[in-house]
CSV table of C-alpha atoms in Angstrom, one decimal:
chain,number,residue,atom,x,y,z
A,1,MET,CA,21.4,84.6,46.9
A,2,GLN,CA,24.7,84.3,48.8
A,3,ALA,CA,24.8,80.7,47.7
A,4,SER,CA,25.7,82.0,44.3
A,5,ILE,CA,29.1,82.8,45.7
A,6,THR,CA,29.7,80.2,48.3
A,7,GLY,CA,27.8,77.3,46.7
A,8,GLN,CA,30.9,75.5,45.6
A,9,SER,CA,32.0,75.1,49.3
A,10,SER,CA,28.6,73.7,50.3
A,11,ALA,CA,29.1,70.4,48.6
A,12,SER,CA,30.2,67.8,51.1
A,13,GLY,CA,33.3,65.8,50.5
A,14,ARG,CA,35.0,68.2,48.1
A,15,SER,CA,38.6,69.1,48.7
A,16,ASP,CA,39.7,72.7,48.9
A,17,ALA,CA,41.7,72.2,45.8
A,18,ALA,CA,38.6,71.1,43.9
A,19,ILE,CA,36.7,74.0,45.2
A,20,LYS,CA,39.4,76.5,44.1
A,21,ARG,CA,39.5,74.9,40.6
A,22,ALA,CA,35.7,75.2,40.3
A,23,ASP,CA,36.0,78.8,41.4
A,24,GLU,CA,38.6,79.6,38.8
A,25,ARG,CA,36.5,78.0,36.0
A,26,THR,CA,33.6,80.2,37.2
A,27,LEU,CA,35.7,83.3,37.1
A,28,ARG,CA,37.0,82.6,33.6
A,29,ARG,CA,33.5,82.1,32.3
A,30,ILE,CA,32.3,85.3,33.9
A,31,MET,CA,35.3,87.3,32.7
A,32,GLU,CA,34.6,86.3,29.1
A,33,ASN,CA,31.5,88.6,29.1
A,34,VAL,CA,32.9,91.5,31.1
A,35,GLU,CA,33.3,94.8,29.2
A,36,ILE,CA,35.6,97.4,30.7
A,37,THR,CA,34.0,100.8,30.4
A,38,SER,CA,35.7,102.4,33.4
A,39,SER,CA,36.4,106.1,33.6
A,40,ASN,CA,37.8,107.9,36.6
A,41,GLY,CA,34.9,110.4,36.2
A,42,THR,CA,32.3,107.7,37.0
A,43,LEU,CA,33.9,106.6,40.1
A,44,ARG,CA,34.8,110.0,41.4
A,45,PHE,CA,31.3,111.4,40.5
A,46,ALA,CA,29.7,108.6,42.4
A,47,ALA,CA,31.8,109.2,45.5
A,48,LEU,CA,31.2,113.0,45.2
A,49,VAL,CA,27.4,112.5,45.0
A,50,ALA,CA,27.4,110.2,48.0
A,51,ALA,CA,29.7,112.5,49.9
A,52,VAL,CA,27.2,115.4,49.5
A,53,CYS,CA,25.2,113.5,52.2
A,54,GLY,CA,28.2,114.4,54.5
A,55,GLY,CA,27.7,118.0,53.5
A,56,LEU,CA,24.0,117.7,54.4
A,57,TYR,CA,24.9,116.2,57.7
A,58,GLY,CA,27.3,119.0,58.4
A,59,TYR,CA,24.9,121.7,57.4
A,60,ASP,CA,21.8,120.3,59.2
A,61,THR,CA,23.7,119.9,62.4
A,62,GLY,CA,25.7,123.1,62.1
A,63,ILE,CA,22.9,125.5,61.1
A,64,ILE,CA,21.5,125.2,64.6
A,65,SER,CA,24.4,127.4,65.7
A,66,GLY,CA,23.0,130.4,63.9
A,67,ALA,CA,19.3,129.4,63.8
A,68,LEU,CA,19.0,128.7,67.5
A,69,LEU,CA,19.1,132.4,68.4
A,70,SER,CA,16.2,133.1,65.9
A,71,MET,CA,14.3,130.1,67.1
A,72,THR,CA,14.6,131.3,70.7
A,73,ASP,CA,13.2,134.7,69.8
A,74,GLU,CA,10.2,133.2,68.0
A,75,PHE,CA,9.3,130.5,70.4
A,76,GLY,CA,10.7,132.0,73.7
A,77,LEU,CA,12.8,128.9,74.3
A,78,SER,CA,14.3,128.4,77.7
A,79,HIS,CA,17.8,127.0,78.1
A,80,HIS,CA,16.3,123.5,78.6
A,81,MET,CA,14.2,123.7,75.5
A,82,GLN,CA,17.2,125.0,73.5
A,83,GLU,CA,19.0,121.8,74.5
A,84,ILE,CA,16.0,119.7,73.4
A,85,VAL,CA,15.7,121.4,70.1
A,86,ALA,CA,19.4,121.2,69.4
A,87,SER,CA,19.8,117.6,70.6
A,88,ALA,CA,16.7,116.1,68.9
A,89,ILE,CA,18.7,115.7,65.7
A,90,LEU,CA,21.2,113.6,67.6
A,91,ALA,CA,18.5,111.3,69.1
A,92,GLY,CA,17.3,110.7,65.6
A,93,ALA,CA,20.9,110.1,64.5
A,94,VAL,CA,21.2,107.2,66.9
A,95,ILE,CA,18.1,105.6,65.5
A,96,GLY,CA,19.2,106.2,61.9
A,97,ALA,CA,22.7,104.7,62.5
A,98,LEU,CA,21.3,101.5,64.0
A,99,ALA,CA,18.4,101.1,61.6
A,100,THR,CA,20.4,101.6,58.4
A,101,SER,CA,22.6,98.5,59.0
A,102,TRP,CA,19.6,96.3,58.4
A,103,LEU,CA,18.2,98.4,55.6
A,104,SER,CA,21.5,98.6,53.6
A,105,GLU,CA,21.8,94.8,53.9
A,106,ARG,CA,18.3,94.3,52.6
A,107,ILE,CA,17.9,96.8,49.8
A,108,GLY,CA,21.6,97.6,49.1
A,109,ARG,CA,23.9,100.5,49.7
A,110,LYS,CA,22.9,102.6,46.7
A,111,ILE,CA,19.2,102.5,47.3
A,112,THR,CA,19.7,103.2,50.9
A,113,VAL,CA,21.7,106.3,50.1
A,114,LEU,CA,18.9,107.4,47.8
A,115,VAL,CA,16.3,106.9,50.6
A,116,VAL,CA,18.5,108.8,53.0
A,117,ALA,CA,18.8,111.8,50.6
A,118,ALA,CA,15.0,111.8,50.3
A,119,VAL,CA,14.6,111.8,54.1
A,120,PHE,CA,17.1,114.7,54.3
A,121,ALA,CA,14.8,116.7,51.9
A,122,ILE,CA,11.6,115.8,53.7
A,123,GLY,CA,13.1,116.5,57.1
A,124,ALA,CA,14.4,119.9,56.1
A,125,VAL,CA,11.0,121.0,54.7
A,126,ALA,CA,9.1,119.6,57.6
A,127,CYS,CA,11.4,121.3,60.1
A,128,SER,CA,11.1,124.7,58.3
A,129,LEU,CA,7.3,124.6,58.4
A,130,ALA,CA,6.9,123.6,62.0
A,131,PRO,CA,4.4,125.9,63.7
A,132,THR,CA,5.0,124.7,67.2
A,133,VAL,CA,8.0,123.6,69.3
A,134,PRO,CA,6.9,119.9,69.5
A,135,LEU,CA,6.6,119.8,65.7
A,136,LEU,CA,10.0,121.5,65.4
A,137,VAL,CA,11.5,118.8,67.6
A,138,ALA,CA,9.8,116.1,65.5
A,139,GLY,CA,11.3,117.7,62.3
A,140,ARG,CA,14.7,117.8,63.9
A,141,LEU,CA,14.3,114.2,64.9
A,142,LEU,CA,13.5,113.2,61.3
A,143,LEU,CA,16.5,115.1,60.0
A,144,GLY,CA,18.6,113.2,62.6
A,145,ILE,CA,17.5,109.9,61.3
A,146,ALA,CA,18.9,110.9,57.9
A,147,VAL,CA,22.1,112.2,59.5
A,148,GLY,CA,22.7,109.0,61.4
A,149,ALA,CA,21.8,106.9,58.4
A,150,SER,CA,24.3,108.8,56.1
A,151,THR,CA,27.2,108.2,58.5
A,152,GLN,CA,26.5,104.5,58.5
A,153,VAL,CA,25.9,103.8,54.8
A,154,VAL,CA,27.7,106.5,52.8
A,155,PRO,CA,31.3,105.6,53.8
A,156,MET,CA,30.5,101.9,53.3
A,157,TYR,CA,29.1,102.5,49.9
A,158,ILE,CA,32.1,104.5,48.8
A,159,SER,CA,34.6,102.1,50.2
A,160,GLU,CA,33.0,99.1,48.5
A,161,LEU,CA,32.9,100.9,45.2
A,162,ALA,CA,36.4,102.3,45.3
A,163,PRO,CA,39.6,100.3,44.3
A,164,PRO,CA,42.0,99.6,47.1
A,165,ASP,CA,44.6,102.2,46.1
A,166,ARG,CA,42.1,105.0,46.0
A,167,ARG,CA,39.8,104.0,48.9
A,168,GLY,CA,41.3,106.3,51.5
A,169,ASN,CA,41.1,109.4,49.3
A,170,LEU,CA,37.6,108.8,48.2
A,171,VAL,CA,36.2,107.8,51.6
A,172,THR,CA,37.6,110.9,53.3
A,173,MET,CA,35.7,113.0,50.8
A,174,PHE,CA,32.7,112.3,53.2
A,175,ASN,CA,34.7,113.8,56.1
A,176,VAL,CA,35.7,116.8,54.2
A,177,ALA,CA,32.1,117.4,53.0
A,178,ILE,CA,31.0,117.4,56.7
A,179,GLY,CA,33.4,120.3,57.4
A,180,ILE,CA,32.2,122.1,54.3
A,181,GLY,CA,28.6,121.7,55.3
A,182,ILE,CA,29.3,123.1,58.8
A,183,LEU,CA,31.2,126.0,57.2
A,184,LEU,CA,28.3,126.8,54.8
A,185,ALA,CA,25.9,126.6,57.8
A,186,ASN,CA,27.9,129.2,59.6
A,187,ILE,CA,28.2,131.4,56.5
A,188,VAL,CA,24.4,131.4,56.1
A,189,GLY,CA,24.0,132.1,59.9
A,190,VAL,CA,26.4,135.1,59.8
A,191,THR,CA,25.5,136.7,56.4
A,192,LEU,CA,21.8,136.2,56.4
A,193,HIS,CA,20.7,136.3,60.0
A,194,ASN,CA,19.3,139.9,59.4
A,195,VAL,CA,17.6,138.8,56.2
A,196,TRP,CA,16.3,135.3,56.8
A,197,THR,CA,14.6,133.8,59.8
A,198,TRP,CA,15.6,130.3,60.8
A,199,ARG,CA,13.0,128.8,58.5
A,200,PRO,CA,14.6,129.4,55.1
A,201,MET,CA,18.0,128.7,56.7
A,202,VAL,CA,16.8,125.1,57.4
A,203,ALA,CA,14.6,124.7,54.3
A,204,ILE,CA,17.4,125.5,51.8
A,205,ALA,CA,19.1,122.1,52.6
A,206,ALA,CA,16.3,120.3,50.8
A,207,VAL,CA,17.7,121.5,47.4
A,208,PRO,CA,21.0,119.6,47.4
A,209,ALA,CA,19.2,116.6,49.1
A,210,MET,CA,16.9,116.3,46.1
A,211,VAL,CA,19.8,116.6,43.7
A,212,VAL,CA,21.5,113.7,45.4
A,213,CYS,CA,18.3,111.7,45.4
A,214,VAL,CA,17.9,112.1,41.6
A,215,ALA,CA,21.6,111.6,40.9
A,216,MET,CA,21.8,108.4,42.9
A,217,ILE,CA,19.4,106.8,40.4
A,218,PHE,CA,22.2,106.8,37.8
A,219,MET,CA,25.0,105.7,40.2
A,220,PRO,CA,26.3,102.1,40.2
A,221,ARG,CA,25.4,99.7,43.0
A,222,SER,CA,28.0,98.4,45.5
A,223,PRO,CA,29.7,95.5,43.6
A,224,ARG,CA,30.2,93.6,46.9
A,225,TRP,CA,26.6,93.8,47.9
A,226,VAL,CA,25.5,92.8,44.4
A,227,ALA,CA,27.9,89.8,44.5
A,228,GLU,CA,26.5,88.6,47.8
A,229,ASN,CA,22.8,89.1,46.9
A,230,ARG,CA,22.6,88.9,43.1
A,231,GLY,CA,25.6,86.8,42.1
A,232,LEU,CA,29.1,87.3,40.6
A,233,GLU,CA,28.1,88.1,37.0
A,234,PRO,CA,26.2,91.3,37.7
A,235,ALA,CA,28.9,92.3,40.2
A,236,ALA,CA,31.5,91.8,37.4
A,237,GLU,CA,29.5,94.1,35.1
A,238,ILE,CA,29.5,96.9,37.8
A,239,LEU,CA,33.2,96.4,38.4
A,240,GLY,CA,33.8,96.8,34.7
A,241,GLN,CA,32.4,100.3,35.1
A,242,VAL,CA,34.7,101.4,37.9
A,243,ARG,CA,37.9,99.4,37.3
A,244,ASP,CA,40.5,99.9,34.6
A,245,THR,CA,41.5,96.4,33.6
A,246,HIS,CA,40.1,92.9,33.4
A,247,ARG,CA,42.9,91.9,35.8
A,248,ASP,CA,41.6,94.3,38.4
A,249,VAL,CA,38.0,92.9,38.0
A,250,GLN,CA,39.1,89.3,38.2
A,251,ALA,CA,41.3,89.9,41.2
A,252,GLU,CA,38.5,91.6,43.1
A,253,LEU,CA,36.0,88.8,42.2
A,254,ARG,CA,38.5,86.2,43.4
A,255,GLN,CA,38.8,88.1,46.7
A,256,ILE,CA,35.0,88.1,47.1
A,257,GLN,CA,34.9,84.4,46.5
A,258,GLU,CA,37.7,83.7,49.1
A,259,ILE,CA,36.1,85.8,51.8
A,260,ALA,CA,32.7,84.2,51.3
A,261,ARG,CA,34.3,80.7,51.4
A,262,GLU,CA,36.3,81.3,54.6
A,263,ALA,CA,33.5,83.1,56.5
A,264,LYS,CA,32.1,81.2,59.5
A,265,PRO,CA,28.4,81.6,60.4
A,266,GLU,CA,29.1,82.3,64.1
A,267,GLU,CA,31.4,85.2,63.1
A,268,SER,CA,28.9,87.1,61.0
A,269,GLY,CA,26.5,89.8,61.9
A,270,TRP,CA,25.6,90.7,65.5
A,271,ARG,CA,26.7,87.3,66.7
A,272,GLY,CA,30.2,88.0,65.5
A,273,ILE,CA,30.5,91.2,67.6
A,274,ARG,CA,30.0,89.0,70.8
A,275,GLN,CA,33.1,87.0,70.0
A,276,SER,CA,35.7,87.5,72.7
A,277,TRP,CA,38.6,88.1,70.3
A,278,VAL,CA,36.8,91.1,68.8
A,279,ARG,CA,36.6,93.0,72.1
A,280,PRO,CA,39.9,94.8,71.9
A,281,ALA,CA,38.8,96.4,68.6
A,282,LEU,CA,35.4,97.2,70.1
A,283,LEU,CA,37.1,98.9,73.1
A,284,ALA,CA,39.5,100.9,71.0
A,285,ALA,CA,37.0,102.0,68.3
A,286,LEU,CA,34.1,102.7,70.6
A,287,GLY,CA,36.3,104.4,73.1
A,288,VAL,CA,37.7,106.8,70.6
A,289,ALA,CA,34.2,107.4,69.3
A,290,PHE,CA,33.0,108.3,72.8
A,291,PHE,CA,35.9,110.8,73.3
A,292,THR,CA,35.4,112.2,69.8
A,293,GLN,CA,32.0,113.6,70.8
A,294,CYS,CA,32.4,114.1,74.6
A,295,GLY,CA,35.6,116.2,74.1
A,296,GLY,CA,33.5,119.3,73.5
A,297,LEU,CA,33.8,120.0,69.8
A,298,GLU,CA,30.1,119.5,69.0
A,299,MET,CA,29.3,121.7,71.9
A,300,MET,CA,31.3,124.5,70.3
A,301,ILE,CA,29.7,124.0,66.9
A,302,TYR,CA,26.2,124.1,68.3
A,303,TYR,CA,26.5,126.6,71.1
A,304,ALA,CA,29.5,128.9,70.4
A,305,PRO,CA,27.3,132.0,69.6
A,306,THR,CA,25.2,131.3,72.7
A,307,PHE,CA,28.3,131.0,74.9
A,308,LEU,CA,29.9,134.1,73.5
A,309,GLU,CA,26.8,136.2,73.8
A,310,ASP,CA,26.3,135.1,77.4
A,311,ALA,CA,30.0,136.1,78.0
A,312,GLY,CA,29.3,139.6,76.8
A,313,PHE,CA,30.0,139.5,73.1
A,314,GLY,CA,27.5,141.2,70.8
A,315,ARG,CA,25.3,139.0,68.6
A,316,SER,CA,27.2,139.9,65.4
A,317,SER,CA,30.5,139.3,67.0
A,318,ALA,CA,29.3,135.9,68.4
A,319,LEU,CA,28.1,134.9,64.9
A,320,TYR,CA,31.3,135.9,63.2
A,321,ALA,CA,33.2,133.9,65.8
A,322,SER,CA,31.1,130.9,65.0
A,323,LEU,CA,32.0,131.4,61.3
A,324,GLY,CA,35.6,131.1,62.3
A,325,VAL,CA,34.8,127.9,64.2
A,326,GLY,CA,33.3,126.5,61.0
A,327,ALA,CA,36.2,127.6,58.8
A,328,VAL,CA,38.8,126.1,61.2
A,329,TYR,CA,36.9,122.9,61.4
A,330,ALA,CA,36.7,122.5,57.6
A,331,LEU,CA,40.4,123.4,57.1
A,332,ALA,CA,41.7,121.2,60.0
A,333,THR,CA,39.6,118.2,58.8
A,334,LEU,CA,41.0,118.6,55.3
A,335,LEU,CA,44.5,118.7,56.6
A,336,GLY,CA,43.9,115.8,58.9
A,337,CYS,CA,42.6,113.7,56.1
A,338,LEU,CA,45.6,114.5,54.0
A,339,PHE,CA,48.1,113.6,56.6
A,340,VAL,CA,46.5,110.8,58.7
A,341,ASP,CA,48.0,108.1,56.6
A,342,ARG,CA,51.5,109.6,56.7
A,343,ILE,CA,51.5,110.5,60.4
A,344,GLY,CA,49.4,107.6,61.6
A,345,ARG,CA,46.1,107.5,63.5
A,346,ARG,CA,47.4,106.9,67.0
A,347,ARG,CA,50.3,109.3,66.7
A,348,LEU,CA,48.2,112.1,65.2
A,349,MET,CA,45.8,111.9,68.2
A,350,LEU,CA,48.6,111.8,70.7
A,351,ILE,CA,50.2,114.9,69.1
A,352,MET,CA,47.0,116.9,68.8
A,353,ILE,CA,45.1,116.1,72.0
A,354,PRO,CA,47.5,118.0,74.4
A,355,GLY,CA,46.8,121.1,72.3
A,356,SER,CA,43.0,120.6,72.9
A,357,VAL,CA,43.6,120.4,76.6
A,358,ILE,CA,45.7,123.5,76.8
A,359,SER,CA,43.3,125.5,74.7
A,360,LEU,CA,40.3,124.5,76.9
A,361,ILE,CA,42.2,125.4,80.0
A,362,GLY,CA,43.0,128.9,78.6
A,363,LEU,CA,39.4,129.3,77.3
A,364,GLY,CA,38.1,128.4,80.7
A,365,ALA,CA,40.4,130.9,82.4
A,366,MET,CA,39.1,133.7,80.1
A,367,PHE,CA,35.5,132.9,80.9
A,368,ALA,CA,36.1,132.4,84.6
A,369,THR,CA,37.9,135.7,85.1
A,370,GLY,CA,35.4,137.6,82.8
A,371,ALA,CA,38.3,138.8,80.6
A,372,THR,CA,36.2,138.7,77.5
A,373,GLN,CA,35.9,142.5,76.7
A,374,GLY,CA,38.3,144.8,74.8
A,375,PRO,CA,41.7,143.4,73.8
A,376,ALA,CA,41.1,140.3,75.9
A,377,SER,CA,38.2,139.2,73.7
A,378,TRP,CA,40.7,138.4,71.0
A,379,LEU,CA,42.5,136.0,73.3
A,380,THR,CA,39.2,134.3,74.0
A,381,ILE,CA,38.7,133.8,70.2
A,382,VAL,CA,42.3,132.5,69.8
A,383,PHE,CA,41.8,129.8,72.5
A,384,LEU,CA,38.4,128.9,70.9
A,385,LEU,CA,39.8,128.5,67.4
A,386,ALA,CA,42.9,126.7,68.7
A,387,PHE,CA,40.7,124.1,70.4
A,388,MET,CA,38.8,123.6,67.1
A,389,LEU,CA,42.1,123.2,65.2
A,390,PHE,CA,43.6,120.6,67.6
A,391,ASN,CA,40.4,118.7,68.1
A,392,SER,CA,39.0,118.6,64.6
A,393,GLY,CA,42.4,117.9,63.0
A,394,GLY,CA,43.2,115.0,65.4
A,395,ILE,CA,40.7,112.8,67.1
A,396,GLN,CA,37.8,114.0,64.9
A,397,VAL,CA,39.5,112.7,61.8
A,398,CYS,CA,40.4,109.4,63.5
A,399,GLY,CA,37.0,108.8,65.2
A,400,TRP,CA,35.1,107.9,62.0
A,401,LEU,CA,38.1,106.3,60.3
A,402,LEU,CA,38.9,103.8,63.1
A,403,GLY,CA,35.4,102.4,63.0
A,404,SER,CA,35.7,101.6,59.3
A,405,GLU,CA,39.0,99.7,59.5
A,406,MET,CA,39.2,97.9,62.9
A,407,PHE,CA,36.3,95.4,62.5
A,408,PRO,CA,36.6,92.1,60.7
A,409,LEU,CA,34.7,92.0,57.4
A,410,ALA,CA,32.1,89.4,58.4
A,411,MET,CA,30.7,91.7,61.1
A,412,ARG,CA,31.6,95.1,59.7
A,413,GLY,CA,28.0,96.1,58.9
A,414,PRO,CA,26.5,95.8,62.4
A,415,ALA,CA,29.8,96.8,64.1
A,416,THR,CA,30.0,100.1,62.2
A,417,ALA,CA,26.3,100.7,63.1
A,418,LEU,CA,27.2,100.2,66.7
A,419,HIS,CA,30.2,102.5,66.3
A,420,ALA,CA,28.0,105.2,64.7
A,421,ALA,CA,25.4,104.8,67.4
A,422,MET,CA,28.2,105.4,70.0
A,423,LEU,CA,29.3,108.5,68.2
A,424,TRP,CA,25.7,109.9,68.1
A,425,GLY,CA,24.8,108.8,71.5
A,426,SER,CA,27.8,110.5,73.0
A,427,ASN,CA,27.0,113.6,71.0
A,428,LEU,CA,23.5,113.5,72.4
A,429,ILE,CA,24.8,113.4,75.9
A,430,VAL,CA,27.0,116.4,75.4
A,431,THR,CA,24.5,118.5,73.5
A,432,GLY,CA,21.6,117.7,75.8
A,433,THR,CA,23.6,118.7,78.9
A,434,ALA,CA,25.9,121.5,77.8
A,435,LEU,CA,23.7,124.5,78.7
A,436,SER,CA,22.6,122.9,82.0
A,437,LEU,CA,26.2,122.2,82.9
A,438,VAL,CA,27.0,125.9,82.1
A,439,GLN,CA,24.1,127.0,84.3
A,440,ALA,CA,25.2,124.8,87.2
A,441,ALA,CA,29.0,125.1,87.1
A,442,GLY,CA,29.7,128.3,85.1
A,443,LEU,CA,31.1,128.7,81.7
A,444,GLY,CA,34.8,128.7,82.9
A,445,SER,CA,34.4,125.5,84.9
A,446,THR,CA,32.6,123.8,82.1
A,447,MET,CA,35.6,124.4,79.8
A,448,TRP,CA,37.9,122.9,82.5
A,449,ILE,CA,35.6,119.8,82.8
A,450,TYR,CA,36.0,119.3,79.0
A,451,ALA,CA,39.7,119.8,79.3
A,452,GLY,CA,39.7,116.9,81.8
A,453,ILE,CA,37.8,114.7,79.4
A,454,ASN,CA,40.3,115.5,76.7
A,455,PHE,CA,43.2,114.5,79.0
A,456,ALA,CA,41.4,111.3,79.7
A,457,SER,CA,41.1,110.6,76.0
A,458,PHE,CA,44.9,111.0,75.7
A,459,LEU,CA,45.4,108.3,78.3
A,460,PHE,CA,42.9,106.1,76.6
A,461,VAL,CA,44.6,106.3,73.2
A,462,TYR,CA,48.0,105.8,74.8
A,463,LEU,CA,46.9,102.6,76.6
A,464,PHE,CA,44.3,101.0,74.3
A,465,VAL,CA,44.6,102.1,70.7
A,466,PRO,CA,47.2,100.5,68.5
A,467,GLU,CA,48.5,102.1,65.2
A,468,THR,CA,46.6,100.8,62.2
A,469,ALA,CA,48.1,103.1,59.5
A,470,GLY,CA,49.7,101.1,56.7
A,471,VAL,CA,48.3,97.8,57.9
A,472,SER,CA,45.9,95.8,55.8
A,473,LEU,CA,42.4,94.9,57.0
A,474,GLU,CA,43.5,91.3,56.9
A,475,ASP,CA,46.5,91.9,59.2
A,476,ILE,CA,44.3,93.8,61.7
A,477,GLU,CA,41.9,90.9,61.8
A,478,GLU,CA,44.8,88.4,62.2
A,479,ALA,CA,46.2,90.5,65.1
A,480,LEU,CA,42.8,90.3,66.8
A,481,ARG,CA,42.5,86.5,66.3
A,482,GLN,CA,46.0,86.1,67.7
A,483,GLY,CA,45.4,88.3,70.7
A,484,ASP,CA,48.0,90.8,69.5
A,485,PHE,CA,45.8,93.8,69.0
A,486,ARG,CA,47.4,96.3,71.4
A,487,PRO,CA,49.6,99.3,71.4
A,488,ARG,CA,53.3,98.5,70.9
A,489,GLN,CA,56.2,100.1,72.7
A,490,GLY,CA,57.6,103.0,70.7
A,491,ASP,CA,54.2,103.4,68.8
A,492,SER,CA,55.4,101.0,66.1
A,493,GLY,CA,51.9,99.8,65.2
A,494,LEU,CA,50.6,96.3,64.4
A,495,THR,CA,53.1,94.0,62.7
A,496,ARG,CA,52.4,92.6,59.3
A,497,ARG,CA,51.9,88.9,59.0
A,498,ALA,CA,54.5,88.7,56.3
A,499,GLY,CA,57.1,89.4,58.8
A,500,VAL,CA,58.3,92.6,57.3
A,501,ALA,CA,58.7,95.9,59.1
A,502,ALA,CA,55.9,97.1,61.3
A,503,VAL,CA,54.2,100.5,60.7
A,504,PRO,CA,56.8,103.2,61.1
A,505,ALA,CA,56.7,105.0,64.4
């Protein structure tokens, strides 16, 4: 069906001017039948419903923090089996992230989000009913597929539905929802651990998942996907529901035509990722994705109560500390999303990462010296929460964002799938080895190892990640094509093609 957009350019011997005139006639004919029924409520509600999948991701990954203690009591899990149970969701996330790229292209973003919500619900119920450890791991794996799929398709669905001037605000609703989901998971773990076992803690996530599944039936499709697969006329009808004026609809349809006309076959899909000029973006985005997960934040979310209990904290104190971890994560993510455009992606990471390093060094010292009792226990909590603040408010905010903006449009689908797979694969490595590392090196030394990884992430960002705040996607692509995609002296960012000022330092 893509020929319905690009068919004008397939005729041989036609000049570019003739093609553009034909395109304009087509647009005028389509616009005659477009009815503007836009309301801010429709667009925001669609983004909110889709973003709930981020909350499910946060809850389903974060609930293991409080539920793992109960699971260990019921099944007698060893440290190694605890790692397998906790990390099974991450192995599924890698599968889900890669598979959803194909699915969202075949059946569309909206239907894929609906399917993902259904898998969330089925996975939560299956996991809560698991009578044995292997079935528990299988249920966590199914939940992981939904988690990985949501991180691939939901931001893409929202960004393709949102107008350019509101895209950043609406897409970051997904990031904020993740933090809220983790916080809710910690609240449930702390307040209900003496009332509920782990089974209802996990099962309750099926309720919002079913709400999303039903609500998505009434949400609009992605207008860009519809244009590429069904034609411009149905895409124009959808844009009329989420845009304010005929001018906005016509401008977006014209952009879709131009992109389709200029796209080259060898630059699309997985073939495009192998182009040499794209490698700097791959290095920057995938490198930040790796450090986002391997810096230790996910380890704290999953294992903070376990670490603190091993260090001498009581179970209630350990669970309340994990609640603080969730609260700081949610607050820092919200603040990071609000300021990342003003401060800049690169600068925000370079400001915040040193705080992560210092916090982990201090936390390691507390664990290594055994100073976790009495008044010293408060200092341990301060270092733990400080690390969550600096890490989740900096590189965590930028990790997902860079993957959505650094890749050229023609290959963005598979490139973002690869980016999500890198995030989840790195998360799997950390979660699957954290307890074994603690057993081998000690809790204090483990914190220092992660401090070293955070320091390495600072060097990586400084050397390989340019500033992309305030730069259009087209300018980023042009910088890649010209071999100019690299950090600039003074942190000035990528220069706009128009020749005006670069992104402020």
